[in-house]
Amino acid sequence: MSCRFFGAYLSRSGNLRIKFHNPISLTNFLNPKSPKSKPIQPFPRNPTFFSSSSKMGDARRPLSANIPPPDKAERLELLRSLEFSLNSSFSSEPLLPKPSPLIIVISGPSGVGKDAVIKRLREVREGLHFVVTATSRSMRPGEVDGEDYYFVSKEEFLAMIERNELLEYALVYGDYKGIPKRQIREFMAQGFDIVLRVDIQGAETLRKILGKSAVFVFLMAESELKLVERLIDRKTETKESLLVRVATAREEVRHVKNFDYVVVNAEGKLENAAKLVGSIIDAEKAKVWQRNASV
Ligand SMILES: Nc1ncnc2c1ncn2[C@@H]1O[C@H](COP(=O)(O)OP(=O)(O)OP(=O)(O)O)[C@@H](O)[C@H]1O
């Protein structure tokens, strides 16, 4: 759609008219159902410009008659005379409403650095809420309830499923893990963007639930070798789980096509990866067509 602004003139009735360069585009813009137009969604971040209706009586008088020469007049005088000519004052209210809160899903193969990137984002970026997952597994030494996970009994977890309190849940190695909806709702209502960290299967499920209303970011290592080295160096896996994670990672890379963005977390370049995720969030905030997630 191209609605190029062409000019303004006074109609016989004294109304200020805006002329578009391409009348067909204007028809499409005003009437999305027009057969020549593609379907257009409602414009969610509608700029609030000053009113274009003018009550000036004399249609033949040039619009600029009351405006002093800009090189001689004071700014305030020019402002007032422009307002007078347009018969409307300039508002200092923001032209755009605030962008809607985002849901950002960060996923990727085991060992790619999801936790590391999120930890860095947490340090450098405000306005994000990192969702704490609920789990039925028991607390490990050093873990803090409400920080690492919300630790609940298996019965309580099953009751949460029954009450439809979880956005997504899975049974992982005998333990339940799930994303509490209430936490997301509460923080979104306060204007926070929401960060969810899930494995590839979780991301696939969330895509089905949230569709395009959320942003899906796939974290990738620069090579398969680097990913495996990272997992080995972390020294958290048994030989069996190492094999499973590496074999799964090979398969998981194919799922990248279902994501919106891919970020390479290269060796020693964690800072760059976190920055790129931050830039993705910034770009999403600047979108005209905002994603409007609701949970
Ligand atoms: N850019 C990087 N350069 C070097 N090492 C990194 C980088 N990013 C992460 N690491 C290290 O790689 C290991 C794996 O990272 P991390 O635990 O964050 O991965 P993960 O994706 O959360 O894994 P999992 O899904 O298994 O929990 C950690 O030891 C981490 O410190």
Tab-separated table of C-alpha atoms and ligand atoms in Angstrom:
chain	number	residue	atom	x	y	z
A	1	MET	CA	0.000	0.000	0.000
A	2	SER	CA	1.411	3.381	-0.877
A	3	CYS	CA	-0.489	6.371	0.504
A	4	ARG	CA	1.887	9.099	-0.475
A	5	PHE	CA	0.972	12.483	0.885
A	6	PHE	CA	0.658	14.903	-1.971
A	7	GLY	CA	-0.534	18.228	-0.596
A	8	ALA	CA	-3.211	20.221	1.237
A	9	TYR	CA	-5.759	22.695	-0.034
A	10	LEU	CA	-8.971	24.371	1.087
A	11	SER	CA	-12.208	23.034	-0.357
A	12	ARG	CA	-15.143	25.265	-1.298
A	13	SER	CA	-16.818	24.361	1.992
A	14	GLY	CA	-13.775	25.633	3.863
A	15	ASN	CA	-12.451	22.211	4.930
A	16	LEU	CA	-8.766	21.464	4.770
A	17	ARG	CA	-8.298	18.534	2.380
A	18	ILE	CA	-5.340	16.228	2.056
A	19	LYS	CA	-4.589	15.036	-1.439
A	20	PHE	CA	-2.967	11.686	-2.056
A	21	HIS	CA	-0.674	10.956	-4.943
A	22	ASN	CA	-2.317	7.656	-5.776
A	23	PRO	CA	-6.140	7.638	-5.435
A	24	ILE	CA	-6.371	3.822	-5.822
A	25	SER	CA	-4.064	3.333	-2.886
A	26	LEU	CA	-6.173	5.750	-0.860
A	27	THR	CA	-9.329	3.768	-1.670
A	28	ASN	CA	-7.609	0.604	-0.555
A	29	PHE	CA	-6.384	2.278	2.594
A	30	LEU	CA	-9.825	3.521	3.558
A	31	ASN	CA	-11.705	0.439	2.406
A	32	PRO	CA	-9.740	-2.744	3.048
A	33	LYS	CA	-12.554	-4.787	1.490
A	34	SER	CA	-12.020	-3.116	-1.876
A	35	PRO	CA	-11.470	-5.936	-4.414
A	36	LYS	CA	-8.123	-4.508	-5.490
A	37	SER	CA	-6.766	-4.397	-1.966
A	38	LYS	CA	-5.154	-7.038	0.167
A	39	PRO	CA	-6.861	-7.612	3.543
A	40	ILE	CA	-5.608	-5.025	5.998
A	41	GLN	CA	-5.652	-5.518	9.756
A	42	PRO	CA	-6.682	-2.615	11.971
A	43	PHE	CA	-3.777	-0.237	12.443
A	44	PRO	CA	-2.855	-0.830	16.052
A	45	ARG	CA	-0.528	2.101	16.659
A	46	ASN	CA	-2.551	4.868	15.133
A	47	PRO	CA	-0.811	8.223	15.231
A	48	THR	CA	-2.995	10.994	16.638
A	49	PHE	CA	-2.334	13.974	14.396
A	50	PHE	CA	-4.106	17.294	14.751
A	51	SER	CA	-7.605	17.606	13.336
A	52	SER	CA	-7.711	18.319	9.629
A	53	SER	CA	-11.011	20.186	9.657
A	54	SER	CA	-10.767	23.920	9.240
A	55	LYS	CA	-13.588	26.382	9.511
A	56	MET	CA	-11.926	29.198	7.591
A	57	GLY	CA	-14.569	30.823	5.470
A	58	ASP	CA	-12.699	32.123	2.441
A	59	ALA	CA	-11.782	29.230	0.177
A	60	ARG	CA	-9.776	31.424	-2.194
A	61	ARG	CA	-7.532	32.873	0.500
A	62	PRO	CA	-4.086	31.169	0.529
A	63	LEU	CA	-3.557	29.029	3.636
A	64	SER	CA	-0.312	30.837	4.432
A	65	ALA	CA	-1.770	34.394	4.462
A	66	ASN	CA	-1.607	34.757	8.265
A	67	ILE	CA	1.806	33.175	8.695
A	68	PRO	CA	4.738	35.579	9.166
A	69	PRO	CA	8.009	34.957	7.251
A	70	PRO	CA	9.803	32.122	9.075
A	71	ASP	CA	13.187	33.857	8.867
A	72	LYS	CA	11.881	36.940	10.692
A	73	ALA	CA	9.257	35.680	13.143
A	74	GLU	CA	9.789	34.143	16.593
A	75	ARG	CA	9.129	30.438	16.967
A	76	LEU	CA	6.107	31.016	19.235
A	77	GLU	CA	4.599	33.513	16.833
A	78	LEU	CA	5.022	31.035	13.974
A	79	LEU	CA	3.511	28.249	16.023
A	80	ARG	CA	0.471	30.322	16.944
A	81	SER	CA	-0.075	31.498	13.386
A	82	LEU	CA	0.202	27.924	12.060
A	83	GLU	CA	-2.346	26.863	14.662
A	84	PHE	CA	-4.596	29.735	13.658
A	85	SER	CA	-4.328	28.820	9.969
A	86	LEU	CA	-5.169	25.209	10.702
A	87	ASN	CA	-7.792	26.230	13.275
A	88	SER	CA	-6.401	23.660	15.643
A	89	SER	CA	-3.694	23.693	18.313
A	90	PHE	CA	-0.650	21.404	18.282
A	91	SER	CA	-0.834	18.729	20.941
A	92	SER	CA	2.189	17.783	23.026
A	93	GLU	CA	0.659	14.369	23.738
A	94	PRO	CA	2.715	11.404	22.379
A	95	LEU	CA	1.798	10.696	18.744
A	96	LEU	CA	1.863	6.956	19.310
A	97	PRO	CA	0.520	4.810	22.125
A	98	LYS	CA	3.087	2.724	24.003
A	99	PRO	CA	4.083	-0.491	22.191
A	100	SER	CA	2.317	-3.600	23.474
A	101	PRO	CA	4.219	-5.886	25.854
A	102	LEU	CA	6.010	-8.687	24.036
A	103	ILE	CA	6.361	-12.374	24.744
A	104	ILE	CA	9.835	-13.516	23.702
A	105	VAL	CA	10.442	-17.244	23.541
A	106	ILE	CA	14.130	-18.186	23.685
A	107	SER	CA	14.953	-21.711	22.650
A	108	GLY	CA	17.739	-23.807	21.186
A	109	PRO	CA	19.556	-27.115	21.633
A	110	SER	CA	20.938	-28.177	24.992
A	111	GLY	CA	24.248	-26.473	25.785
A	112	VAL	CA	23.857	-23.670	23.235
A	113	GLY	CA	23.820	-21.065	25.989
A	114	LYS	CA	20.145	-20.256	26.665
A	115	ASP	CA	20.737	-19.739	30.382
A	116	ALA	CA	23.961	-17.813	29.752
A	117	VAL	CA	22.332	-15.423	27.241
A	118	ILE	CA	19.295	-14.902	29.474
A	119	LYS	CA	21.528	-14.235	32.495
A	120	ARG	CA	23.373	-11.550	30.510
A	121	LEU	CA	20.119	-10.031	29.230
A	122	ARG	CA	18.872	-9.856	32.791
A	123	GLU	CA	21.985	-7.875	33.746
A	124	VAL	CA	21.854	-5.382	30.902
A	125	ARG	CA	18.182	-4.853	30.140
A	126	GLU	CA	15.302	-3.445	32.123
A	127	GLY	CA	11.592	-4.001	31.618
A	128	LEU	CA	11.878	-7.753	31.070
A	129	HIS	CA	10.294	-10.392	33.237
A	130	PHE	CA	11.950	-13.800	33.082
A	131	VAL	CA	9.261	-16.335	33.806
A	132	VAL	CA	10.017	-18.739	36.610
A	133	THR	CA	8.903	-22.254	35.668
A	134	ALA	CA	6.944	-24.461	38.048
A	135	THR	CA	8.351	-27.955	38.571
A	136	SER	CA	7.442	-31.071	40.511
A	137	ARG	CA	11.065	-32.123	40.959
A	138	SER	CA	12.714	-31.686	44.333
A	139	MET	CA	14.983	-28.761	45.048
A	140	ARG	CA	18.719	-29.273	44.457
A	141	PRO	CA	21.315	-27.830	46.848
A	142	GLY	CA	21.860	-24.137	46.091
A	143	GLU	CA	18.530	-23.687	44.329
A	144	VAL	CA	16.097	-21.023	45.559
A	145	ASP	CA	12.318	-21.501	45.438
A	146	GLY	CA	10.738	-18.755	43.310
A	147	GLU	CA	14.078	-17.870	41.721
A	148	ASP	CA	15.281	-20.999	39.951
A	149	TYR	CA	11.876	-22.686	39.870
A	150	TYR	CA	8.621	-22.740	41.769
A	151	PHE	CA	8.894	-26.078	43.523
A	152	VAL	CA	5.529	-27.771	43.978
A	153	SER	CA	4.470	-31.344	44.782
A	154	LYS	CA	3.337	-33.653	41.982
A	155	GLU	CA	-0.230	-33.435	43.345
A	156	GLU	CA	-0.149	-29.647	43.325
A	157	PHE	CA	1.239	-29.679	39.767
A	158	LEU	CA	-1.558	-31.980	38.595
A	159	ALA	CA	-4.069	-29.671	40.289
A	160	MET	CA	-2.543	-26.719	38.383
A	161	ILE	CA	-3.049	-28.617	35.109
A	162	GLU	CA	-6.628	-29.392	36.143
A	163	ARG	CA	-7.313	-25.717	36.874
A	164	ASN	CA	-5.856	-24.740	33.467
A	165	GLU	CA	-3.252	-22.549	35.159
A	166	LEU	CA	-0.366	-23.514	32.878
A	167	LEU	CA	0.355	-22.102	29.446
A	168	GLU	CA	2.422	-25.156	28.526
A	169	TYR	CA	3.744	-28.124	30.458
A	170	ALA	CA	5.767	-31.273	29.860
A	171	LEU	CA	6.909	-34.358	31.674
A	172	VAL	CA	10.717	-34.297	31.491
A	173	TYR	CA	12.613	-37.331	32.798
A	174	GLY	CA	9.724	-38.095	35.208
A	175	ASP	CA	9.321	-34.529	36.491
A	176	TYR	CA	6.685	-32.034	35.445
A	177	LYS	CA	7.704	-28.575	34.249
A	178	GLY	CA	5.248	-25.855	33.259
A	179	ILE	CA	4.773	-22.152	32.635
A	180	PRO	CA	2.292	-20.466	34.998
A	181	LYS	CA	-0.135	-18.205	33.097
A	182	ARG	CA	-0.821	-15.934	36.070
A	183	GLN	CA	2.790	-14.788	36.271
A	184	ILE	CA	2.732	-13.776	32.607
A	185	ARG	CA	-0.600	-11.956	32.932
A	186	GLU	CA	0.454	-10.045	36.031
A	187	PHE	CA	3.738	-8.808	34.564
A	188	MET	CA	2.280	-7.991	31.165
A	189	ALA	CA	-0.393	-5.911	32.910
A	190	GLN	CA	2.460	-3.912	34.488
A	191	GLY	CA	3.978	-3.318	31.030
A	192	PHE	CA	6.826	-5.849	31.266
A	193	ASP	CA	7.987	-7.859	28.286
A	194	ILE	CA	7.993	-11.568	29.047
A	195	VAL	CA	10.922	-13.902	28.396
A	196	LEU	CA	10.252	-17.634	28.263
A	197	ARG	CA	13.100	-20.147	28.095
A	198	VAL	CA	12.019	-23.478	26.684
A	199	ASP	CA	13.475	-26.443	24.838
A	200	ILE	CA	12.668	-26.965	21.157
A	201	GLN	CA	9.632	-29.139	21.867
A	202	GLY	CA	8.306	-26.525	24.275
A	203	ALA	CA	8.806	-23.844	21.619
A	204	GLU	CA	6.834	-25.931	19.102
A	205	THR	CA	3.959	-26.250	21.580
A	206	LEU	CA	4.071	-22.533	22.383
A	207	ARG	CA	4.008	-21.690	18.683
A	208	LYS	CA	0.771	-23.642	18.381
A	209	ILE	CA	-0.717	-21.805	21.358
A	210	LEU	CA	0.605	-18.279	20.741
A	211	GLY	CA	1.040	-18.340	16.975
A	212	LYS	CA	2.516	-15.119	15.632
A	213	SER	CA	1.545	-13.181	18.750
A	214	ALA	CA	4.927	-14.043	20.335
A	215	VAL	CA	8.521	-13.670	19.084
A	216	PHE	CA	10.451	-16.915	18.731
A	217	VAL	CA	14.259	-16.767	18.895
A	218	PHE	CA	16.417	-19.793	18.069
A	219	LEU	CA	19.881	-19.792	19.646
A	220	MET	CA	22.530	-21.631	17.668
A	221	ALA	CA	26.217	-22.370	18.124
A	222	GLU	CA	28.596	-21.468	15.293
A	223	SER	CA	29.252	-25.158	14.617
A	224	GLU	CA	28.209	-28.591	15.803
A	225	LEU	CA	31.734	-29.175	17.127
A	226	LYS	CA	31.623	-26.031	19.294
A	227	LEU	CA	28.251	-27.033	20.717
A	228	VAL	CA	29.531	-30.478	21.722
A	229	GLU	CA	32.716	-28.987	23.210
A	230	ARG	CA	30.587	-26.610	25.279
A	231	LEU	CA	28.472	-29.451	26.629
A	232	ILE	CA	31.605	-31.471	27.471
A	233	ASP	CA	33.227	-28.493	29.188
A	234	ARG	CA	30.108	-27.805	31.285
A	235	LYS	CA	30.766	-31.152	33.008
A	236	THR	CA	27.148	-31.614	34.035
A	237	GLU	CA	26.275	-34.659	31.947
A	238	THR	CA	26.752	-38.378	32.258
A	239	LYS	CA	28.011	-40.148	29.114
A	240	GLU	CA	24.448	-41.356	28.428
A	241	SER	CA	22.835	-37.945	28.741
A	242	LEU	CA	25.679	-36.385	26.746
A	243	LEU	CA	24.955	-38.773	23.881
A	244	VAL	CA	21.208	-38.105	24.038
A	245	ARG	CA	21.696	-34.307	24.097
A	246	VAL	CA	24.148	-34.305	21.193
A	247	ALA	CA	21.994	-36.620	19.064
A	248	THR	CA	18.887	-34.551	19.872
A	249	ALA	CA	20.711	-31.288	19.064
A	250	ARG	CA	21.506	-32.602	15.564
A	251	GLU	CA	17.831	-33.173	14.896
A	252	GLU	CA	16.702	-29.946	16.572
A	253	VAL	CA	18.630	-27.625	14.256
A	254	ARG	CA	16.107	-28.476	11.537
A	255	HIS	CA	13.360	-26.787	13.560
A	256	VAL	CA	14.917	-23.368	13.057
A	257	LYS	CA	12.538	-22.766	10.146
A	258	ASN	CA	9.627	-22.456	12.600
A	259	PHE	CA	11.262	-19.513	14.401
A	260	ASP	CA	11.209	-15.778	13.690
A	261	TYR	CA	14.886	-15.060	14.399
A	262	VAL	CA	18.119	-16.998	14.718
A	263	VAL	CA	20.964	-15.776	16.920
A	264	VAL	CA	24.421	-17.343	16.788
A	265	ASN	CA	25.981	-17.585	20.232
A	266	ALA	CA	29.595	-18.046	19.144
A	267	GLU	CA	32.471	-19.075	21.403
A	268	GLY	CA	33.531	-16.134	23.578
A	269	LYS	CA	30.859	-13.911	21.992
A	270	LEU	CA	28.117	-14.175	24.579
A	271	GLU	CA	27.908	-10.388	24.771
A	272	ASN	CA	27.147	-10.149	21.031
A	273	ALA	CA	24.424	-12.773	21.281
A	274	ALA	CA	22.748	-10.996	24.221
A	275	LYS	CA	23.009	-7.674	22.349
A	276	LEU	CA	21.411	-9.174	19.256
A	277	VAL	CA	18.483	-10.494	21.298
A	278	GLY	CA	18.135	-6.992	22.769
A	279	SER	CA	18.126	-5.505	19.255
A	280	ILE	CA	15.425	-7.959	18.195
A	281	ILE	CA	13.285	-6.741	21.091
A	282	ASP	CA	13.960	-3.104	20.083
A	283	ALA	CA	13.036	-3.832	16.461
A	284	GLU	CA	9.829	-5.559	17.534
A	285	LYS	CA	8.922	-2.492	19.626
A	286	ALA	CA	9.333	-0.296	16.549
A	287	LYS	CA	7.011	-2.372	14.402
A	288	VAL	CA	3.949	-0.633	13.000
A	289	TRP	CA	2.029	-3.911	13.095
A	290	GLN	CA	2.485	-4.934	16.692
A	291	ARG	CA	2.101	-8.482	17.914
A	292	ASN	CA	-0.639	-8.470	20.523
A	293	ALA	CA	-0.069	-11.420	22.785
A	294	SER	CA	-2.615	-12.406	25.383
A	295	VAL	CA	-2.455	-15.419	27.641
B	1	LIG	N1	29.244	-17.690	23.914
B	1	LIG	C1	29.746	-18.611	24.746
B	1	LIG	N2	31.067	-18.849	24.722
B	1	LIG	C2	31.594	-19.776	25.564
B	1	LIG	N3	30.886	-20.506	26.435
B	1	LIG	C3	29.562	-20.308	26.506
B	1	LIG	C4	28.921	-19.348	25.660
B	1	LIG	N4	27.599	-19.377	25.943
B	1	LIG	C5	27.424	-20.294	26.910
B	1	LIG	N5	28.598	-20.861	27.259
B	1	LIG	C6	28.811	-21.940	28.223
B	1	LIG	O1	28.278	-23.122	27.621
B	1	LIG	C7	27.690	-23.959	28.609
B	1	LIG	C8	26.222	-24.198	28.231
B	1	LIG	O2	25.477	-22.996	28.390
B	1	LIG	P1	24.040	-22.990	29.072
B	1	LIG	O3	24.032	-23.852	30.298
B	1	LIG	O4	23.632	-21.573	29.214
B	1	LIG	O5	23.220	-23.713	27.916
B	1	LIG	P2	21.678	-24.066	27.856
B	1	LIG	O6	21.271	-23.850	26.445
B	1	LIG	O7	20.940	-23.315	28.897
B	1	LIG	O8	21.704	-25.618	28.163
B	1	LIG	P3	20.538	-26.617	28.698
B	1	LIG	O9	19.413	-26.537	27.715
B	1	LIG	O10	21.207	-27.947	28.689
B	1	LIG	O11	20.182	-26.157	30.084
B	1	LIG	C9	27.835	-23.229	29.933
B	1	LIG	O12	28.954	-23.754	30.590
B	1	LIG	C10	28.059	-21.785	29.526
B	1	LIG	O13	28.788	-21.059	30.478
